PDB file of C-alpha atoms and ligand atoms in Angstrom:
ATOM      1  CA  MET A   3      18.892  28.311   6.960  1.00  0.00           C
ATOM      2  CA  GLU A   4      15.809  28.909   9.114  1.00  0.00           C
ATOM      3  CA  ASN A   5      13.264  26.098   9.511  1.00  0.00           C
ATOM      4  CA  VAL A   6       9.755  27.154   8.534  1.00  0.00           C
ATOM      5  CA  ILE A   7       8.265  23.773   9.450  1.00  0.00           C
ATOM      6  CA  GLU A   8       9.389  21.493  12.282  1.00  0.00           C
ATOM      7  CA  VAL A   9       7.744  18.155  12.974  1.00  0.00           C
ATOM      8  CA  ARG A  10       8.809  15.969  15.894  1.00  0.00           C
ATOM      9  CA  ASN A  11       7.478  12.492  16.590  1.00  0.00           C
ATOM     10  CA  LEU A  12       4.050  13.299  15.111  1.00  0.00           C
ATOM     11  CA  VAL A  13       1.556  10.553  15.800  1.00  0.00           C
ATOM     12  CA  HIS A  14      -2.044  10.472  14.658  1.00  0.00           C
ATOM     13  CA  GLN A  15      -4.799   7.929  15.127  1.00  0.00           C
ATOM     14  CA  PHE A  16      -8.293   7.972  13.705  1.00  0.00           C
ATOM     15  CA  GLY A  17     -10.050   5.900  16.368  1.00  0.00           C
ATOM     16  CA  VAL A  18      -8.088   2.665  16.568  1.00  0.00           C
ATOM     17  CA  LYS A  19      -6.434   3.246  13.194  1.00  0.00           C
ATOM     18  CA  SER A  20      -2.852   4.424  13.532  1.00  0.00           C
ATOM     19  CA  VAL A  21      -2.078   6.681  10.544  1.00  0.00           C
ATOM     20  CA  LEU A  22       1.030   8.709  11.472  1.00  0.00           C
ATOM     21  CA  LYS A  23       3.528   6.763  13.507  1.00  0.00           C
ATOM     22  CA  GLY A  24       6.210   9.154  14.680  1.00  0.00           C
ATOM     23  CA  LEU A  25       6.944  11.515  11.821  1.00  0.00           C
ATOM     24  CA  ASP A  26      10.072  13.729  11.997  1.00  0.00           C
ATOM     25  CA  PHE A  27      11.122  16.306   9.439  1.00  0.00           C
ATOM     26  CA  ASP A  28      12.098  19.942   8.920  1.00  0.00           C
ATOM     27  CA  VAL A  29      11.427  22.220   5.964  1.00  0.00           C
ATOM     28  CA  LYS A  30      13.757  25.168   5.458  1.00  0.00           C
ATOM     29  CA  ARG A  31      12.922  28.594   4.040  1.00  0.00           C
ATOM     30  CA  GLY A  32      12.997  28.479   0.255  1.00  0.00           C
ATOM     31  CA  GLU A  33      12.781  24.708   0.109  1.00  0.00           C
ATOM     32  CA  THR A  34      10.263  22.774  -1.981  1.00  0.00           C
ATOM     33  CA  PHE A  35       9.399  19.729   0.090  1.00  0.00           C
ATOM     34  CA  GLY A  36       7.285  16.868  -1.238  1.00  0.00           C
ATOM     35  CA  PHE A  37       5.658  13.818   0.329  1.00  0.00           C
ATOM     36  CA  LEU A  38       5.644  10.632  -1.681  1.00  0.00           C
ATOM     37  CA  GLY A  39       3.653   7.655  -0.492  1.00  0.00           C
ATOM     38  CA  PRO A  40       0.941   5.234  -1.473  1.00  0.00           C
ATOM     39  CA  SER A  41      -2.724   6.141  -1.291  1.00  0.00           C
ATOM     40  CA  GLY A  42      -3.882   6.113   2.329  1.00  0.00           C
ATOM     41  CA  SER A  43      -0.378   6.519   3.788  1.00  0.00           C
ATOM     42  CA  GLY A  44      -1.183   9.796   5.561  1.00  0.00           C
ATOM     43  CA  LYS A  45       0.020  12.599   3.250  1.00  0.00           C
ATOM     44  CA  THR A  46      -3.241  14.583   3.439  1.00  0.00           C
ATOM     45  CA  THR A  47      -3.507  13.915   7.169  1.00  0.00           C
ATOM     46  CA  THR A  48      -0.027  15.389   7.673  1.00  0.00           C
ATOM     47  CA  ILE A  49      -0.931  18.517   5.690  1.00  0.00           C
ATOM     48  CA  LYS A  50      -4.127  18.886   7.730  1.00  0.00           C
ATOM     49  CA  VAL A  51      -2.147  18.787  10.972  1.00  0.00           C
ATOM     50  CA  LEU A  52       0.420  21.291   9.649  1.00  0.00           C
ATOM     51  CA  THR A  53      -2.333  23.695   8.587  1.00  0.00           C
ATOM     52  CA  SER A  54      -4.207  23.331  11.903  1.00  0.00           C
ATOM     53  CA  GLN A  55      -7.254  21.720  10.307  1.00  0.00           C
ATOM     54  CA  LEU A  56      -6.630  18.699  12.512  1.00  0.00           C
ATOM     55  CA  ILE A  57      -4.896  18.304  15.864  1.00  0.00           C
ATOM     56  CA  GLY A  58      -2.388  15.452  15.932  1.00  0.00           C
ATOM     57  CA  SER A  59      -2.808  12.837  18.665  1.00  0.00           C
ATOM     58  CA  SER A  60       0.716  13.519  19.982  1.00  0.00           C
ATOM     59  CA  GLY A  61       4.070  14.962  19.031  1.00  0.00           C
ATOM     60  CA  GLU A  62       5.061  18.482  18.112  1.00  0.00           C
ATOM     61  CA  VAL A  63       4.418  20.583  15.023  1.00  0.00           C
ATOM     62  CA  ARG A  64       5.690  24.131  14.448  1.00  0.00           C
ATOM     63  CA  VAL A  65       5.008  26.362  11.476  1.00  0.00           C
ATOM     64  CA  PHE A  66       7.010  29.602  11.562  1.00  0.00           C
ATOM     65  CA  GLY A  67       7.830  28.650  15.139  1.00  0.00           C
ATOM     66  CA  GLN A  68       4.175  28.528  16.227  1.00  0.00           C
ATOM     67  CA  ALA A  69       2.120  25.520  17.285  1.00  0.00           C
ATOM     68  CA  LYS A  70      -0.873  26.898  15.382  1.00  0.00           C
ATOM     69  CA  ALA A  71      -0.385  27.930  11.761  1.00  0.00           C
ATOM     70  CA  ASP A  72      -0.906  31.638  11.033  1.00  0.00           C
ATOM     71  CA  LEU A  73      -3.552  31.502   8.277  1.00  0.00           C
ATOM     72  CA  LYS A  74      -2.474  34.855   6.856  1.00  0.00           C
ATOM     73  CA  ARG A  75       1.014  33.512   6.177  1.00  0.00           C
ATOM     74  CA  ILE A  76       0.009  30.202   4.599  1.00  0.00           C
ATOM     75  CA  GLY A  77      -1.929  29.188   1.492  1.00  0.00           C
ATOM     76  CA  ILE A  78      -3.690  25.837   1.255  1.00  0.00           C
ATOM     77  CA  LEU A  79      -4.795  23.832  -1.764  1.00  0.00           C
ATOM     78  CA  THR A  80      -6.525  20.601  -0.774  1.00  0.00           C
ATOM     79  CA  ASP A  81      -8.349  17.884  -2.654  1.00  0.00           C
ATOM     80  CA  ASN A  82     -11.788  19.116  -1.482  1.00  0.00           C
ATOM     81  CA  SER A  83     -12.003  22.592  -2.972  1.00  0.00           C
ATOM     82  CA  GLY A  84     -14.529  24.200  -0.593  1.00  0.00           C
ATOM     83  CA  LEU A  85     -15.551  26.658  -3.321  1.00  0.00           C
ATOM     84  CA  TYR A  86     -19.052  28.144  -3.278  1.00  0.00           C
ATOM     85  CA  GLU A  87     -20.594  26.472  -6.328  1.00  0.00           C
ATOM     86  CA  ARG A  88     -23.355  29.030  -6.906  1.00  0.00           C
ATOM     87  CA  LEU A  89     -21.072  32.048  -6.779  1.00  0.00           C
ATOM     88  CA  THR A  90     -18.916  33.326  -9.633  1.00  0.00           C
ATOM     89  CA  ILE A  91     -15.164  32.868  -9.608  1.00  0.00           C
ATOM     90  CA  TYR A  92     -14.817  36.569  -8.826  1.00  0.00           C
ATOM     91  CA  ASP A  93     -17.210  36.434  -5.863  1.00  0.00           C
ATOM     92  CA  ASN A  94     -15.487  33.349  -4.449  1.00  0.00           C
ATOM     93  CA  LEU A  95     -12.144  35.130  -4.551  1.00  0.00           C
ATOM     94  CA  ALA A  96     -13.622  38.442  -3.332  1.00  0.00           C
ATOM     95  CA  LEU A  97     -14.817  36.681  -0.197  1.00  0.00           C
ATOM     96  CA  PHE A  98     -11.289  35.532   0.554  1.00  0.00           C
ATOM     97  CA  CYS A  99      -9.845  38.953  -0.264  1.00  0.00           C
ATOM     98  CA  ASP A 100     -12.138  40.411   2.385  1.00  0.00           C
ATOM     99  CA  LEU A 101     -11.183  37.698   4.887  1.00  0.00           C
ATOM    100  CA  TYR A 102      -7.458  38.226   4.345  1.00  0.00           C
ATOM    101  CA  GLY A 103      -7.641  41.998   3.993  1.00  0.00           C
ATOM    102  CA  THR A 104      -6.307  41.718   0.427  1.00  0.00           C
ATOM    103  CA  ASP A 105      -7.196  44.342  -2.196  1.00  0.00           C
ATOM    104  CA  ARG A 106      -9.759  42.937  -4.665  1.00  0.00           C
ATOM    105  CA  ALA A 107      -7.659  44.404  -7.471  1.00  0.00           C
ATOM    106  CA  ARG A 108      -5.442  41.337  -7.041  1.00  0.00           C
ATOM    107  CA  ILE A 109      -8.192  38.990  -8.311  1.00  0.00           C
ATOM    108  CA  LEU A 110      -7.683  39.618 -12.027  1.00  0.00           C
ATOM    109  CA  ASP A 111      -3.901  39.289 -11.722  1.00  0.00           C
ATOM    110  CA  VAL A 112      -4.164  35.996  -9.923  1.00  0.00           C
ATOM    111  CA  LEU A 113      -6.661  34.641 -12.476  1.00  0.00           C
ATOM    112  CA  GLU A 114      -4.193  35.490 -15.191  1.00  0.00           C
ATOM    113  CA  GLU A 115      -1.483  33.587 -13.326  1.00  0.00           C
ATOM    114  CA  VAL A 116      -3.573  30.400 -13.252  1.00  0.00           C
ATOM    115  CA  ASN A 117      -4.664  30.772 -16.885  1.00  0.00           C
ATOM    116  CA  LEU A 118      -8.277  31.766 -16.122  1.00  0.00           C
ATOM    117  CA  ALA A 119      -8.236  35.328 -17.438  1.00  0.00           C
ATOM    118  CA  GLY A 120     -11.692  36.374 -18.690  1.00  0.00           C
ATOM    119  CA  GLU A 121     -13.518  33.708 -16.644  1.00  0.00           C
ATOM    120  CA  GLU A 122     -14.165  35.843 -13.570  1.00  0.00           C
ATOM    121  CA  LYS A 123     -17.939  36.076 -14.165  1.00  0.00           C
ATOM    122  CA  THR A 124     -18.367  32.319 -14.643  1.00  0.00           C
ATOM    123  CA  VAL A 125     -20.315  30.511 -11.918  1.00  0.00           C
ATOM    124  CA  VAL A 126     -18.168  27.846 -10.242  1.00  0.00           C
ATOM    125  CA  LYS A 127     -20.667  25.007 -10.776  1.00  0.00           C
ATOM    126  CA  LYS A 128     -20.202  25.417 -14.536  1.00  0.00           C
ATOM    127  CA  LEU A 129     -16.455  24.857 -14.406  1.00  0.00           C
ATOM    128  CA  SER A 130     -14.563  21.718 -15.326  1.00  0.00           C
ATOM    129  CA  LYS A 131     -12.617  19.869 -12.626  1.00  0.00           C
ATOM    130  CA  GLY A 132      -9.281  21.283 -13.736  1.00  0.00           C
ATOM    131  CA  MET A 133     -10.690  24.814 -13.890  1.00  0.00           C
ATOM    132  CA  LYS A 134     -12.029  24.466 -10.339  1.00  0.00           C
ATOM    133  CA  GLN A 135      -8.634  23.266  -9.247  1.00  0.00           C
ATOM    134  CA  ARG A 136      -7.071  26.386 -10.749  1.00  0.00           C
ATOM    135  CA  VAL A 137      -9.596  28.608  -8.932  1.00  0.00           C
ATOM    136  CA  THR A 138      -8.604  26.840  -5.719  1.00  0.00           C
ATOM    137  CA  LEU A 139      -4.958  27.549  -6.473  1.00  0.00           C
ATOM    138  CA  ALA A 140      -5.807  31.189  -7.234  1.00  0.00           C
ATOM    139  CA  ARG A 141      -7.477  31.361  -3.828  1.00  0.00           C
ATOM    140  CA  ALA A 142      -4.421  29.785  -2.164  1.00  0.00           C
ATOM    141  CA  ILE A 143      -2.010  32.396  -3.567  1.00  0.00           C
ATOM    142  CA  LEU A 144      -4.363  35.392  -3.432  1.00  0.00           C
ATOM    143  CA  HIS A 145      -2.859  36.881  -0.258  1.00  0.00           C
ATOM    144  CA  LYS A 146       0.758  36.111  -1.342  1.00  0.00           C
ATOM    145  CA  PRO A 147       1.432  33.638   1.454  1.00  0.00           C
ATOM    146  CA  ASP A 148       4.964  32.936   2.678  1.00  0.00           C
ATOM    147  CA  LEU A 149       4.288  29.203   2.667  1.00  0.00           C
ATOM    148  CA  LEU A 150       2.133  27.193   0.278  1.00  0.00           C
ATOM    149  CA  PHE A 151       0.667  23.760   1.078  1.00  0.00           C
ATOM    150  CA  LEU A 152      -0.353  21.882  -2.059  1.00  0.00           C
ATOM    151  CA  ASP A 153      -2.170  18.558  -1.898  1.00  0.00           C
ATOM    152  CA  GLU A 154      -2.103  17.062  -5.406  1.00  0.00           C
ATOM    153  CA  PRO A 155      -2.306  20.471  -7.100  1.00  0.00           C
ATOM    154  CA  THR A 156      -2.061  19.242 -10.680  1.00  0.00           C
ATOM    155  CA  SER A 157      -4.014  15.970 -10.542  1.00  0.00           C
ATOM    156  CA  ALA A 158      -6.849  17.211 -12.807  1.00  0.00           C
ATOM    157  CA  LEU A 159      -4.750  19.318 -15.163  1.00  0.00           C
ATOM    158  CA  ASP A 160      -3.574  18.966 -18.740  1.00  0.00           C
ATOM    159  CA  PRO A 161       0.180  19.183 -19.465  1.00  0.00           C
ATOM    160  CA  VAL A 162       0.119  22.877 -20.476  1.00  0.00           C
ATOM    161  CA  ASN A 163      -1.710  23.998 -17.337  1.00  0.00           C
ATOM    162  CA  ARG A 164       0.377  21.628 -15.236  1.00  0.00           C
ATOM    163  CA  THR A 165       3.583  23.315 -16.403  1.00  0.00           C
ATOM    164  CA  ARG A 166       2.052  26.738 -15.854  1.00  0.00           C
ATOM    165  CA  ILE A 167       0.988  25.864 -12.313  1.00  0.00           C
ATOM    166  CA  HIS A 168       4.453  24.498 -11.526  1.00  0.00           C
ATOM    167  CA  THR A 169       5.870  27.854 -12.618  1.00  0.00           C
ATOM    168  CA  VAL A 170       3.336  29.830 -10.538  1.00  0.00           C
ATOM    169  CA  CYS A 171       3.982  27.731  -7.445  1.00  0.00           C
ATOM    170  CA  ALA A 172       7.757  27.941  -7.819  1.00  0.00           C
ATOM    171  CA  GLY A 173       7.538  31.751  -7.990  1.00  0.00           C
TER     172      GLY A 173
HETATM  173  N1  ATP B  22     -11.529  11.850   8.811  1.00  0.00           N
HETATM  174  C1  ATP B  22     -11.058  10.607   8.834  1.00  0.00           C
HETATM  175  N2  ATP B  22     -11.611   9.688   9.645  1.00  0.00           N
HETATM  176  C2  ATP B  22     -11.114   8.444   9.700  1.00  0.00           C
HETATM  177  N3  ATP B  22     -10.069   7.988   8.987  1.00  0.00           N
HETATM  178  C3  ATP B  22      -9.486   8.866   8.166  1.00  0.00           C
HETATM  179  C4  ATP B  22      -9.947  10.213   8.028  1.00  0.00           C
HETATM  180  N4  ATP B  22      -9.158  10.847   7.152  1.00  0.00           N
HETATM  181  C5  ATP B  22      -8.254   9.952   6.727  1.00  0.00           C
HETATM  182  N5  ATP B  22      -8.440   8.758   7.339  1.00  0.00           N
HETATM  183  C6  ATP B  22      -7.630   7.544   7.146  1.00  0.00           C
HETATM  184  O1  ATP B  22      -6.271   7.912   7.319  1.00  0.00           O
HETATM  185  C7  ATP B  22      -5.444   7.220   6.402  1.00  0.00           C
HETATM  186  C8  ATP B  22      -4.581   8.223   5.672  1.00  0.00           C
HETATM  187  O2  ATP B  22      -5.408   9.018   4.833  1.00  0.00           O
HETATM  188  P1  ATP B  22      -4.836  10.234   4.006  1.00  0.00           P
HETATM  189  O3  ATP B  22      -6.002  10.896   3.376  1.00  0.00           O
HETATM  190  O4  ATP B  22      -3.957  11.054   4.883  1.00  0.00           O
HETATM  191  O5  ATP B  22      -3.939   9.482   2.929  1.00  0.00           O
HETATM  192  P2  ATP B  22      -3.155  10.032   1.649  1.00  0.00           P
HETATM  193  O6  ATP B  22      -1.735   9.584   1.805  1.00  0.00           O
HETATM  194  O7  ATP B  22      -3.404  11.488   1.502  1.00  0.00           O
HETATM  195  O8  ATP B  22      -3.840   9.228   0.475  1.00  0.00           O
HETATM  196  P3  ATP B  22      -4.153   9.653  -1.079  1.00  0.00           P
HETATM  197  O9  ATP B  22      -2.846   9.526  -1.822  1.00  0.00           O
HETATM  198  O10 ATP B  22      -5.154   8.641  -1.507  1.00  0.00           O
HETATM  199  O11 ATP B  22      -4.695  11.053  -1.075  1.00  0.00           O
HETATM  200  C9  ATP B  22      -6.372   6.396   5.511  1.00  0.00           C
HETATM  201  O12 ATP B  22      -6.351   5.066   5.997  1.00  0.00           O
HETATM  202  C10 ATP B  22      -7.729   7.023   5.728  1.00  0.00           C
HETATM  203  O13 ATP B  22      -8.743   6.053   5.660  1.00  0.00           O
HETATM  204 MG1   MG B  23      -4.336  12.637   0.027  1.00  0.00          MG
END
């Protein structure tokens, strides 16, 4: 099976602090691949390098065979949401639709998928933490990416929404 991610001897330092010390792994098409590790062990740093938000100090990273991730083919959910707090859920997602060239008609479908149907006119600053997290997930899957990067996607969610999100992400 084809590798969608290839990581060879990835090393990263923040100043004098060595965070990634020669990471090697492959992720195949169709595979769900998870990082387990204590807080501060470099999981988020690895995702940032894979999604081209950070350049590793040395080593090689390939996503779909390219050194730089193709943002149209990947979706990213990180711990810092980056949502525009003063805009509505709809307007936040509309902005990304326009960036990705995705039809805005997809917004209501995706909100249904993350259990936020009927909330599209709500301003983001009025949302609970778990609701914001679900908007972030909606944004990550809006353009139907081939590869989804999820950094603690269900940390703020109740069991019902957690199960729902697992189902959405598996699909
Ligand atoms: N921008 C940064 N500048 C300096 N050091 C950083 C930066 N980002 C992360 N680090 C350091 O890199 C190390 C790994 O952090 P990272 O966020 O990757 O850990 P993590 O495994 O995702 O942890 P958690 O489970 O708490 O989310 C930590 O020691 C952290 O202090
Ligand atoms: Mg982290």
